Coordinates of C-alpha atoms in Angstrom, one line a residue:
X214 CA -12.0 -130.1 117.2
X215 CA -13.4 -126.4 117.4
X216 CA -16.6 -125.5 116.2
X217 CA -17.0 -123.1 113.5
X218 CA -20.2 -121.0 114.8
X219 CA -21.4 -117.8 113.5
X220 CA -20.7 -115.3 115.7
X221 CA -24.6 -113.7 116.0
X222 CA -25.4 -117.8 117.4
X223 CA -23.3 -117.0 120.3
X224 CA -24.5 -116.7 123.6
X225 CA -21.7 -113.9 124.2
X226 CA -22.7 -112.0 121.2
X227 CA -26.6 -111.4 123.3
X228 CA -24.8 -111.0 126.9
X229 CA -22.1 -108.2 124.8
X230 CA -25.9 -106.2 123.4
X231 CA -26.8 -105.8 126.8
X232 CA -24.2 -104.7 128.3
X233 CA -23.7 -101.5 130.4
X234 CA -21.7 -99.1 128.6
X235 CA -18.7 -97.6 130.0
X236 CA -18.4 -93.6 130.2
X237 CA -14.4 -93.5 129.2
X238 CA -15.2 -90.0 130.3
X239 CA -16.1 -90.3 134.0
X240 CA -13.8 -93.8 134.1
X241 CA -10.6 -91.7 133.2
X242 CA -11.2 -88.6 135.1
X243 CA -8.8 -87.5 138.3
X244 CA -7.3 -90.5 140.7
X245 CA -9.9 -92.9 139.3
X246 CA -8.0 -92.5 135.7
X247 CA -4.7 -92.9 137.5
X248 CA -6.0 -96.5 139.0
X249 CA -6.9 -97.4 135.5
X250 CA -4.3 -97.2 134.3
X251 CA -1.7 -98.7 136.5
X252 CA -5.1 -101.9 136.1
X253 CA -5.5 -102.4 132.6
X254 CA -2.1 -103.3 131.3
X255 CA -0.6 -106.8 129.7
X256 CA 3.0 -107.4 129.4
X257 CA 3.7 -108.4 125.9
X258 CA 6.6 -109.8 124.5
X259 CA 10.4 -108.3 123.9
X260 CA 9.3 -106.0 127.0
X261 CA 6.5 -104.3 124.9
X262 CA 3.1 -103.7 127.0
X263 CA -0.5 -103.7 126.0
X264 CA -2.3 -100.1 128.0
X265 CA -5.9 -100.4 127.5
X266 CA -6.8 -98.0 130.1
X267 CA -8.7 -95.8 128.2
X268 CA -10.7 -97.6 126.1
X269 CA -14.7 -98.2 127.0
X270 CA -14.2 -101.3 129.0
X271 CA -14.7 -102.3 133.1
X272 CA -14.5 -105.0 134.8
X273 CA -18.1 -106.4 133.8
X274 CA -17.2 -106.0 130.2
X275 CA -14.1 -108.3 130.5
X276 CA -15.6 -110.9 132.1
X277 CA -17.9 -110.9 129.5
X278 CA -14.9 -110.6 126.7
X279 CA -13.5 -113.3 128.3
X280 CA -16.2 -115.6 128.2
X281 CA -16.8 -114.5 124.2
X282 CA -12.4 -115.7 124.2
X283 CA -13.9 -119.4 125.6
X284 CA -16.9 -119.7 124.0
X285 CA -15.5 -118.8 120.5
X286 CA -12.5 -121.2 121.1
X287 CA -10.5 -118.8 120.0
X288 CA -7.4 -121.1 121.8
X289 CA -8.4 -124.2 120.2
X290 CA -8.4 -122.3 116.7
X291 CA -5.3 -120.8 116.9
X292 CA -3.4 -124.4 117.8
X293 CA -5.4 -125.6 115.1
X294 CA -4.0 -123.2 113.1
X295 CA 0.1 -124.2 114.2
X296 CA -0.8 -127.4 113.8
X297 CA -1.5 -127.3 110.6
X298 CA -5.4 -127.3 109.7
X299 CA -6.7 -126.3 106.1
X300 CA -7.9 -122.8 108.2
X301 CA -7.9 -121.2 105.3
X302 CA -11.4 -122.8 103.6
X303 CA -11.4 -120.3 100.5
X304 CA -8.3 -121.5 98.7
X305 CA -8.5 -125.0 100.9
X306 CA -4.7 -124.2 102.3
X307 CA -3.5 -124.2 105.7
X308 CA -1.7 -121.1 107.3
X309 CA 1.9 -121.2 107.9
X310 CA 3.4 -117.7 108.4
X311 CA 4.2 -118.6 112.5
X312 CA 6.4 -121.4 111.2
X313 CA 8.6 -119.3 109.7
X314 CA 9.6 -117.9 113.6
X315 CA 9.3 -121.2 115.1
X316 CA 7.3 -123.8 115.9
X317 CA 4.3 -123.5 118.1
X318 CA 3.2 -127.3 117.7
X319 CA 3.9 -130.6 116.5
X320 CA 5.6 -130.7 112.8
X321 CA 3.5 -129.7 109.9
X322 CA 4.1 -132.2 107.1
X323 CA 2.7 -131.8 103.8
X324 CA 3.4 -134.2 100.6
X325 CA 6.7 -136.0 102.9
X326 CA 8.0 -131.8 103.3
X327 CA 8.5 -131.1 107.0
X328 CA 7.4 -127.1 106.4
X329 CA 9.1 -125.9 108.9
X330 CA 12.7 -127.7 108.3
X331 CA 11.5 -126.3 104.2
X332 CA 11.2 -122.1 106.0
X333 CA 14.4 -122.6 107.5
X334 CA 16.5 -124.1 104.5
X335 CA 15.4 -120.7 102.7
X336 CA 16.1 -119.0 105.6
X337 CA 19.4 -120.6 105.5
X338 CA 19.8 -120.2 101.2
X339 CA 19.0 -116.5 101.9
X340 CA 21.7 -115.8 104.9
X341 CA 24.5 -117.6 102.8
X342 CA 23.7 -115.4 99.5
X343 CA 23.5 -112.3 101.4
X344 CA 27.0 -113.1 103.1
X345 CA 28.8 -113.6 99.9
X346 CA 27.0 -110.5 98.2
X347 CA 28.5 -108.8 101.7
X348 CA 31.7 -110.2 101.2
X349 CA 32.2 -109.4 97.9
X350 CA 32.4 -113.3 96.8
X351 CA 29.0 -112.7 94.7
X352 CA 29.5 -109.7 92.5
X353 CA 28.3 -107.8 89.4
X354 CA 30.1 -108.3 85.9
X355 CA 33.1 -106.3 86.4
X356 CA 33.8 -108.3 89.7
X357 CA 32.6 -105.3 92.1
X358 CA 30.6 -105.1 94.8
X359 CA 26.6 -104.8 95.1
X360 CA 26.2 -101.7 97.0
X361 CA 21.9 -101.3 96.6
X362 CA 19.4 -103.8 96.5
X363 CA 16.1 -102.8 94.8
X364 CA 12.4 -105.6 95.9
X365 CA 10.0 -105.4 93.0
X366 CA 6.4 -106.4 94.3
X367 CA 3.2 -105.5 95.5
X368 CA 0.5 -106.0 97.9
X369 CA 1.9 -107.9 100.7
X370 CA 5.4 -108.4 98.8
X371 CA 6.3 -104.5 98.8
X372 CA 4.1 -103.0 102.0
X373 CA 5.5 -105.2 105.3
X374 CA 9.1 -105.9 103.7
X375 CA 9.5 -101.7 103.0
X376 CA 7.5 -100.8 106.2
X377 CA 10.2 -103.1 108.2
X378 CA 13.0 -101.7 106.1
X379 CA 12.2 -98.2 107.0
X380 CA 11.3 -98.9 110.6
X381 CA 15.4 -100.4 111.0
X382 CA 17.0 -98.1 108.5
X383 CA 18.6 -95.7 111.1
X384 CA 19.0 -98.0 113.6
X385 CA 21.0 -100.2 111.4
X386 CA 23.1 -97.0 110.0
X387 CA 23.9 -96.4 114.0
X388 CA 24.3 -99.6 114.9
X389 CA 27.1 -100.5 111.7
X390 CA 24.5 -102.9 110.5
X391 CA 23.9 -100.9 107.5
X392 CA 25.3 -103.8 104.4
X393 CA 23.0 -102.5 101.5
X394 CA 20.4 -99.5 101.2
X395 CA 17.0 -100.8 99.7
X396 CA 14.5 -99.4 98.0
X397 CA 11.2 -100.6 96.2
X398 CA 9.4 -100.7 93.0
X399 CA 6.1 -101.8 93.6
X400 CA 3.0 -99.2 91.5
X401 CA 2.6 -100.3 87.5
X402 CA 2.9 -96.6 87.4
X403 CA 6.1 -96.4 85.0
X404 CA 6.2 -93.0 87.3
X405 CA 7.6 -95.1 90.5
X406 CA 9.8 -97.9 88.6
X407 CA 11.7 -95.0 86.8
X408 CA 11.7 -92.9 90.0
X409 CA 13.5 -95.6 92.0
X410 CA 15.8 -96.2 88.9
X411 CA 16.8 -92.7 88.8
X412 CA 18.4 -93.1 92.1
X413 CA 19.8 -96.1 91.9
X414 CA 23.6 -97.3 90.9
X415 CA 21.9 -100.1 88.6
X416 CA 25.4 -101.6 87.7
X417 CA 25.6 -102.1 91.7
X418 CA 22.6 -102.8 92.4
X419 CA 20.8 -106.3 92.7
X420 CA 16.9 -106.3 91.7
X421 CA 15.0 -109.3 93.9
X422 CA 11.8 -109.9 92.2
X423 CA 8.6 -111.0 94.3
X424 CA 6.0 -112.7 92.9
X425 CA 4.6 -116.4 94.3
X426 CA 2.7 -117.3 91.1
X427 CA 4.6 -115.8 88.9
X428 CA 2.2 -114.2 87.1
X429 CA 1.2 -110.9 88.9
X430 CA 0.9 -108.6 86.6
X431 CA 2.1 -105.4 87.7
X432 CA 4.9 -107.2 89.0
X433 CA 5.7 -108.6 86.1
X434 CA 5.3 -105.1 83.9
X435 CA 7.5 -103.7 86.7
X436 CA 10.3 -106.8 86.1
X437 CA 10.4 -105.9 82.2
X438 CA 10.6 -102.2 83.4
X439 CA 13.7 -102.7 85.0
X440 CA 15.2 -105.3 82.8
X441 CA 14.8 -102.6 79.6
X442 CA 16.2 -100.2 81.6
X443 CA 19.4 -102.5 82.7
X444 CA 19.8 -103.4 79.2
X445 CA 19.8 -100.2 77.4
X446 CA 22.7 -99.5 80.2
X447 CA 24.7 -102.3 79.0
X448 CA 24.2 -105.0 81.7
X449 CA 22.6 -108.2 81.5
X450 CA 19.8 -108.7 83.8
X451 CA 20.6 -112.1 84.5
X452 CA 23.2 -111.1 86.6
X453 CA 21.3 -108.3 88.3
X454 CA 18.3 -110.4 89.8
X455 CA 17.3 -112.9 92.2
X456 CA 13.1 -114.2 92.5
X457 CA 11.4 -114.7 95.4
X458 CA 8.6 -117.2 94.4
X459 CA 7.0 -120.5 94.7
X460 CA 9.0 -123.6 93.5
X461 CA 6.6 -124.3 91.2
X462 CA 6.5 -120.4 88.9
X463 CA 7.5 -120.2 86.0
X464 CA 10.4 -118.2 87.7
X465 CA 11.5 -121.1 89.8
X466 CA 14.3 -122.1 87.1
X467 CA 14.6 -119.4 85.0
X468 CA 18.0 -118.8 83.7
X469 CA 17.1 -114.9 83.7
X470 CA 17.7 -114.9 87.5
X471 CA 21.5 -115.2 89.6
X472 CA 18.9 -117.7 92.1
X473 CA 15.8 -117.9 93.5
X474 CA 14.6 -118.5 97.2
X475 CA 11.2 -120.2 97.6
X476 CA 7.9 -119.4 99.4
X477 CA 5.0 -121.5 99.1
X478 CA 0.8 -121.1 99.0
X479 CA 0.6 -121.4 102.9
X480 CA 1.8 -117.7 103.4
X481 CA -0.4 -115.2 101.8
X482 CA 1.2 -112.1 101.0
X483 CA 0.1 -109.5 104.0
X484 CA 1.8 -112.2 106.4
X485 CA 4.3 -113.1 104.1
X486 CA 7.2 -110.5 106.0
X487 CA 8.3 -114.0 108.1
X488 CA 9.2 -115.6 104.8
X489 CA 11.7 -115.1 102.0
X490 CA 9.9 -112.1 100.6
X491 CA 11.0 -110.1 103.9
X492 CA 13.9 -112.4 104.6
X493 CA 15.7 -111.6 101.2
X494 CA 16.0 -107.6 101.5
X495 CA 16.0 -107.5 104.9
X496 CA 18.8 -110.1 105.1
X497 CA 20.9 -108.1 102.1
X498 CA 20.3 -104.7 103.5
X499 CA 20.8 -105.0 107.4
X500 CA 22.2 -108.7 107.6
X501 CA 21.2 -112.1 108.6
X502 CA 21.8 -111.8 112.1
X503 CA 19.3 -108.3 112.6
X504 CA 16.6 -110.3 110.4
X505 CA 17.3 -113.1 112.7
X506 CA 16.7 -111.0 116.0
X507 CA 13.6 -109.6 114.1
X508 CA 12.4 -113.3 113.5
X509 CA 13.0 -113.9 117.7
X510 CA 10.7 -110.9 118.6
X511 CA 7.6 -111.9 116.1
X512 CA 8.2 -115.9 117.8
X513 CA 8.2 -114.5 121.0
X514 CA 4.9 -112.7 120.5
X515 CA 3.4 -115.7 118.8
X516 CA 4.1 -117.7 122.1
X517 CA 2.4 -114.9 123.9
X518 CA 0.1 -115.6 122.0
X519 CA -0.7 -118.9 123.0
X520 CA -2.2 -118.1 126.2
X521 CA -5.6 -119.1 127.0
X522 CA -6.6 -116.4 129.7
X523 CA -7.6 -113.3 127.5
X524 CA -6.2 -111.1 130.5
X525 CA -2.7 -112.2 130.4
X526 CA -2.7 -112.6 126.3
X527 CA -2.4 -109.1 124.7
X528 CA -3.0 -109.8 121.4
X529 CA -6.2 -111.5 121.8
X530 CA -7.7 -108.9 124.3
X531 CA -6.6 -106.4 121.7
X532 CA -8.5 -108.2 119.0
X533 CA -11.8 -108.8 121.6
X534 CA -12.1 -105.1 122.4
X535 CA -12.0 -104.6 119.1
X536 CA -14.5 -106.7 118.3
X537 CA -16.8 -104.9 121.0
X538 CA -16.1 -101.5 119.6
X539 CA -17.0 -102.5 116.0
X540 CA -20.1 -104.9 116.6
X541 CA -21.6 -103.0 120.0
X542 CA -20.3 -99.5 120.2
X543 CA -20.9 -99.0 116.2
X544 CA -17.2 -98.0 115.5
X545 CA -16.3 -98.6 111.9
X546 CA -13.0 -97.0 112.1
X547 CA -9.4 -97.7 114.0
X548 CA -6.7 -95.3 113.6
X549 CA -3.2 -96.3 114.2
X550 CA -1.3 -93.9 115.4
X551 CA 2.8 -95.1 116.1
X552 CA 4.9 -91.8 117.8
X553 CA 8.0 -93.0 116.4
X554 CA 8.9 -91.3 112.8
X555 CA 10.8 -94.9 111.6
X556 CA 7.1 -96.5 111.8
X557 CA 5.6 -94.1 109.3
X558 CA 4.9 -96.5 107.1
X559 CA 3.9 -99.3 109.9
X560 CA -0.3 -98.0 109.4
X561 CA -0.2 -98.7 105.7
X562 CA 1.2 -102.2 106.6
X563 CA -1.7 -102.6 108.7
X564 CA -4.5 -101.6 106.5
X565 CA -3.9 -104.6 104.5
X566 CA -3.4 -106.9 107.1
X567 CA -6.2 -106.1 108.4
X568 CA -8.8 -104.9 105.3
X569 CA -7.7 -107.4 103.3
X570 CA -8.0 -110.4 105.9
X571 CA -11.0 -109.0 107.8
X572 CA -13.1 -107.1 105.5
X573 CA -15.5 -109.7 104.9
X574 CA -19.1 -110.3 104.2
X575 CA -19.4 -114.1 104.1
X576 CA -18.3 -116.5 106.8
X577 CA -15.7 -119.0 106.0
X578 CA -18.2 -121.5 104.1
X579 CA -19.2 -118.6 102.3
X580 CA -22.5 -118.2 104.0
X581 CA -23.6 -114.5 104.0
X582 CA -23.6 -112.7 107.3
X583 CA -25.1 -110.4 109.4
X584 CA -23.1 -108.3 111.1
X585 CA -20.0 -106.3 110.4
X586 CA -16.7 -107.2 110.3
X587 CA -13.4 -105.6 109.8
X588 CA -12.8 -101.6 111.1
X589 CA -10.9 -99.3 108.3
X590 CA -7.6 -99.0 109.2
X591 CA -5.9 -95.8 108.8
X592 CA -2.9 -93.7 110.4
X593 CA 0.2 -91.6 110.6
X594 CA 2.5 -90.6 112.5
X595 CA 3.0 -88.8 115.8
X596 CA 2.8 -85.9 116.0
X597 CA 2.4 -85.0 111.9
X598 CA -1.0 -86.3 112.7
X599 CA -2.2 -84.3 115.4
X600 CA -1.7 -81.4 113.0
X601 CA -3.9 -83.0 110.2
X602 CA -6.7 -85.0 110.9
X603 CA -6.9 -85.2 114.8
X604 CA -9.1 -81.9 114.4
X605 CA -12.0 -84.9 113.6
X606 CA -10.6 -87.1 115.7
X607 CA -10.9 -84.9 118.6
X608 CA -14.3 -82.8 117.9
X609 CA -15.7 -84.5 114.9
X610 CA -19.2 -86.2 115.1
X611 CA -17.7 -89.5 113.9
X612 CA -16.1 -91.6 116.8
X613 CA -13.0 -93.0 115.8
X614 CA -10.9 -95.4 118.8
X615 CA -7.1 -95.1 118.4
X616 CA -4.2 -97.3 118.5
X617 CA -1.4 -95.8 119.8
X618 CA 2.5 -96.8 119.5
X619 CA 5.5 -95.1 121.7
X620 CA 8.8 -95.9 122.7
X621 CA 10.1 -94.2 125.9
X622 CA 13.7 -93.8 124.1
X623 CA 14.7 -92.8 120.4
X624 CA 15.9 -95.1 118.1
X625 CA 19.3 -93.1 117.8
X626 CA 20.1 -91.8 120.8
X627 CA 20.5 -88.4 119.2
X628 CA 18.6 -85.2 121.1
X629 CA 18.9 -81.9 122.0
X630 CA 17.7 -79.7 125.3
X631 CA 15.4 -77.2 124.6
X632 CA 13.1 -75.5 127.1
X633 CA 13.9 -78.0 129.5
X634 CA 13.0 -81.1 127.9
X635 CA 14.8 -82.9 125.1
X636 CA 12.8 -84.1 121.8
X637 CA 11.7 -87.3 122.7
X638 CA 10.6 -85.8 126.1
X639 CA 8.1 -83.4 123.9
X640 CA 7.0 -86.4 122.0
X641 CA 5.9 -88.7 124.5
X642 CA 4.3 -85.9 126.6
X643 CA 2.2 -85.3 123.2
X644 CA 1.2 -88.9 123.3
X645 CA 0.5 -89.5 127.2
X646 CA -1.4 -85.8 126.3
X647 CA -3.6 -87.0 123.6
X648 CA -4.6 -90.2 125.2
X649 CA -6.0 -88.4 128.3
X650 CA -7.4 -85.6 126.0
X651 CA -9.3 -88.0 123.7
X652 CA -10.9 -89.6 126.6
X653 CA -11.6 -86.9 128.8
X654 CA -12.0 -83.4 126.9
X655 CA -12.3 -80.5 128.3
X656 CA -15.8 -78.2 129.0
X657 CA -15.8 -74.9 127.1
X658 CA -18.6 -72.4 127.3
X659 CA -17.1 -71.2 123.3
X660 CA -18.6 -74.3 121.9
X661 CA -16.0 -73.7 119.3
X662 CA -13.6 -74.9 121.9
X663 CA -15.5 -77.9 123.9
X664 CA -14.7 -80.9 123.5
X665 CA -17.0 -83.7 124.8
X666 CA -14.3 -86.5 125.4
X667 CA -15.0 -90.0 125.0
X668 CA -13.0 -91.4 122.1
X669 CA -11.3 -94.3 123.3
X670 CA -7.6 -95.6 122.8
X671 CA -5.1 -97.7 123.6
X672 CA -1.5 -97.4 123.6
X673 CA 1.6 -100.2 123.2
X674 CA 4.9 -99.3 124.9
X675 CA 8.2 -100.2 124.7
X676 CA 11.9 -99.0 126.1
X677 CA 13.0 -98.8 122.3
X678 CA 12.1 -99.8 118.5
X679 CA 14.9 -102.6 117.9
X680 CA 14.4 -105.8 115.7
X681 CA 13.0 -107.9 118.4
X682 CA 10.2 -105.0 119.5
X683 CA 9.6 -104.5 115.2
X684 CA 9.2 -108.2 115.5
X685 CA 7.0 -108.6 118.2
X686 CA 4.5 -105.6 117.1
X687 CA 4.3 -107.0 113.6
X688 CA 3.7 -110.4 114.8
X689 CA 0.8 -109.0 118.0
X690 CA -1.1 -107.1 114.9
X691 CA -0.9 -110.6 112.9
X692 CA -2.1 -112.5 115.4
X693 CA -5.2 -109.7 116.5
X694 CA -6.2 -109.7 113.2
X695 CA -6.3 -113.7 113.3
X696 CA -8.3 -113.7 116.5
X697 CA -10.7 -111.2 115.6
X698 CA -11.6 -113.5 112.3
X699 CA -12.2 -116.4 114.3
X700 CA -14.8 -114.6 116.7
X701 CA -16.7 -113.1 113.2
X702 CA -16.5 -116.9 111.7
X703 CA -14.6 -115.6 108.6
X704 CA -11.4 -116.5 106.6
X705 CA -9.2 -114.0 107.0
X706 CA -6.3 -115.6 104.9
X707 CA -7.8 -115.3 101.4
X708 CA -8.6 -111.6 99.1
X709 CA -11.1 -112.5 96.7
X710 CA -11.8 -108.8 96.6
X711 CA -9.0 -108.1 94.8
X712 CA -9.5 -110.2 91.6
X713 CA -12.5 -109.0 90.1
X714 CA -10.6 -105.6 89.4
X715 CA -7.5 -107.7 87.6
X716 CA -10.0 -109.5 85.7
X717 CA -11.4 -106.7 84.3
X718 CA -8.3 -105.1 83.6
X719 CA -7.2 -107.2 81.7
X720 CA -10.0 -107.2 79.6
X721 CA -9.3 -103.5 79.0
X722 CA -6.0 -104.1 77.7
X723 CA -7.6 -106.8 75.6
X724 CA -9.8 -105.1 74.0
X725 CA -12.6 -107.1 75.3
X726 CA -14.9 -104.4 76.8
X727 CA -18.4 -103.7 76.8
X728 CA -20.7 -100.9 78.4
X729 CA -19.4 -97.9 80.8
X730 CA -16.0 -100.5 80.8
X731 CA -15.3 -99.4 77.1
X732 CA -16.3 -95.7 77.8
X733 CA -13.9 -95.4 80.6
X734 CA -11.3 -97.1 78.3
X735 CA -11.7 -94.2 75.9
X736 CA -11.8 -91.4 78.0
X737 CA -8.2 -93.2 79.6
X738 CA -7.0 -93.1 75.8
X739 CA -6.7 -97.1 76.7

């Protein structure tokens, strides 16, 4: 079995303090740069590869990476993990998302349920109900046709489902694999739940509401929201919703919904895409089949994933550089950064995943710790960014490394000749631009124009954004995220940090307050 070691105990974590730094500067400069980056790549799956050319590593570093990979068993950990280990100590649960795309291992059994047979019989539920809502064999009251399909969540149940939605919207539209247009209702802000309902057909519209337990609260606000709201316009709710929750909720039988489609507590919500909470509105908006093909990309990345040598297996170099950034270079900050406007959403995806999982301060027996753990993720498009906040990024005194996505051809196909070069032309020279800018800068004797270089990045590339590539990127950022929580010794599969605030809300609404709590309750007319 692996061993479970602090990650300051290491003999890696000493070697990594000592190491020489790397001047990304000098490295990156003139034919030197050009070798670098024909060296430092990683094929990755669904033709997707890893560039890491410009970030603060060498040879000498890697070796030393690699060795942190070994000694950290980060291999081992991982198989335990699709094998079916309680990796998640908090809650005592194992971790299950990868089964959902296949199977990495021998069969996970729990309580006589083969859990991977159980993922695809919802998979299976899911695809038949979206066919008949397609067909027109499931139908509202008046026998027509659903035409919209509204998820109600939060967290994890609203932020990868609508970041995958929008990502495949206009491919789907192009590629006549557009069944249903989606939206979601996810804020207890009675601001977005009426927003969404005042563009939505609600007599032809089916409402899927996402909550495991059953018993989120803003979730739940959100469902009575929208069943009011149906009512006052004549239609009876029941016949308007489906749940996505766990067979044992209090929504698992509840006549007030046309079926429901199960998860269960070895998903958490951030990873939770895989499952039926991403499987139901992806499946009624674009189809079965594209959610299928999305499901092939994320299991062909978790089989990359599965490589022991670091050097070949993108995702877990990813997560070891990052690792060296945050706990030797002193970088607190990643900025993700996808040039491809269908992505726009991808970054907030990933600050969950990655704050919520990672940002940590005891290890997974809930010892404290020592040294830091999880970056802050944050990001936006290309190139809407670059006329925002890559002002600091460039010449601010903070150094922030930068994840970059591009795709070498549009989603639609659709592009125009100006100047020479057509749109997505421009937009990968702004990205192959900024990488070399960030690194290398440029000497100015108006220090109002120098920049000193330096700022690391890496880039991912692929021929086109498609279900498989959305797949596979969703499923390399899991896994990094999982690899980087095994070097730092932490559970990255629980969110105790977000209960204390539910707690206390609730005693607001109770009228159970006490201190600056009741204060703030009065000056929010509470």
């Amino acid at each position: 079995m692996a061993q479970w070691t602090n990650f300051d105990e290491l003999a890696s974590y000493k070697t990594l303090q000592s190491v020489k730094k790397v001047d990304i500067r000098k490295e990156m400069a003139g034919e030197n740069g050009a070798e670098r980056v024909k060296k430092y790549s990683v094929p990755m799956a669904e033709g997707l590869t890893y560039n890491y050319a410009a970030k603060a590593v060498d040879d000498e570093v890697l070796k030393d990476l690699c060795d942190l990979a070994k000694e950290a068993q980060l291999s081992e950990k991982f198989e335990e993990l699709y094998n079916g280990a309680v990796i998640n100590t908090g809650e005592k649960r194992l971790v299950l998302h990868q089964l959902c795309r296949g199977q990495l291992g021998k069969d996970v059994v729990v309580d006589g349920v083969n859990k991977r047979e159980f993922y695809v019989e919802q998979q299976k539920r899911v695809a038949d109900f979206a066919n008949k809502v397609h067909s027109g064999e499931i139908t509202n009251e008046k026998g027509e046709k659903f035409t919209q399909v509204v998820q109600i969540g939060i967290g994890g149940s609203d932020l990868g489902p609508r970041a995958m939605y929008i990502a495949l919207e206009n491919w789907a539209k192009k590629n006549n694999t557009l069944k249903m247009q989606a939206r979601f209702i996810s804020n207890v802000d009675p601001d977005d739940a009426a927003a969404v309902l005042a563009q939505t057909d609600a007599s032809h519209a089916l409402f899927i509401l996402v909550s495991k337990s059953g018993t989120t609260l803003e979730t739940l606000t959100n469902n009575a929201f929208v069943q009011d709201a149906l009512k006052k316009d004549g239609l009876d709710p029941a016949k308007h919703m489906v749940a996505v929750t766990s067979a044992t909720s209090p929504l698992a039988k509840s006549t007030d919904f046309l079926t429901a489609f199960y998860m269960d507590d070895y998903i958490g919500g951030r990873y939770s895409t895989s499952s039926a909470v991403g499987c139901t509105v992806l499946s009624l908006a674009f189809g079965p089949d594209v959610f299928a093909r999305f499901l092939d990309g994320a299991a062909a990345a978790d089989k990359a994933a599965t490589e022991k040598d670091p050097m070949k297996n993108a995702a877990m170099l990813d997560a070891l550089i990052g690792v060296y950034e945050r706990n030797f270079l002193g970088y607190d900050t990643t900025a993700v950064l996808p040039y491809s406007q269908a992505l726009s959403r991808f970054p907030a995806h990933l600050q969950q995943l990655d704050m919520e999982s990672n940002g940590k301060s005891v290890n997974r027996f809930g010892e404290p710790i020592s040294y830091v753990t999880g970056p802050v993720i944050f990001g936006e498009p290309g190139t809407n960014g670059q006329h925002s906040f890559y002002q600091l990024l460039h010449q601010g005194k903070t150094l922030i490394p930068l994840q970059f996505i591009g795709f070498k051809n549009s989603q639609l196909g659709v592009d125009v000749d100006i100047e020479g070069s057509t749109s997505q032309q421009k937009l990968c020279a702004n990205v192959a631009a900024q990488i070399v800018a960030f690194a290398c800068g440029k000497d100015d004797e108006n220090p109002n124009k120098n920049f000193e270089g330096g700022r690391p990045s890496s880039i991912i590339i692929g021929e086109q954004l498609t279900p498989e590539t959305l797949g596979a990127l969703l499923a390399h950022f899991e896994n990094k995220v999982m690899f980087q929580g095994f070097v730092w010794n932490i559970n990255s599969f629980d969110q105790e940090g977000v209960q204390l605030g539910k707690v206390l809300a609730k005693r607001v609404l109770a009228h159970n307050t006490e201190g600056a709590l009741t204060e703030y309750s009065k000056l929010l007319n509470i």
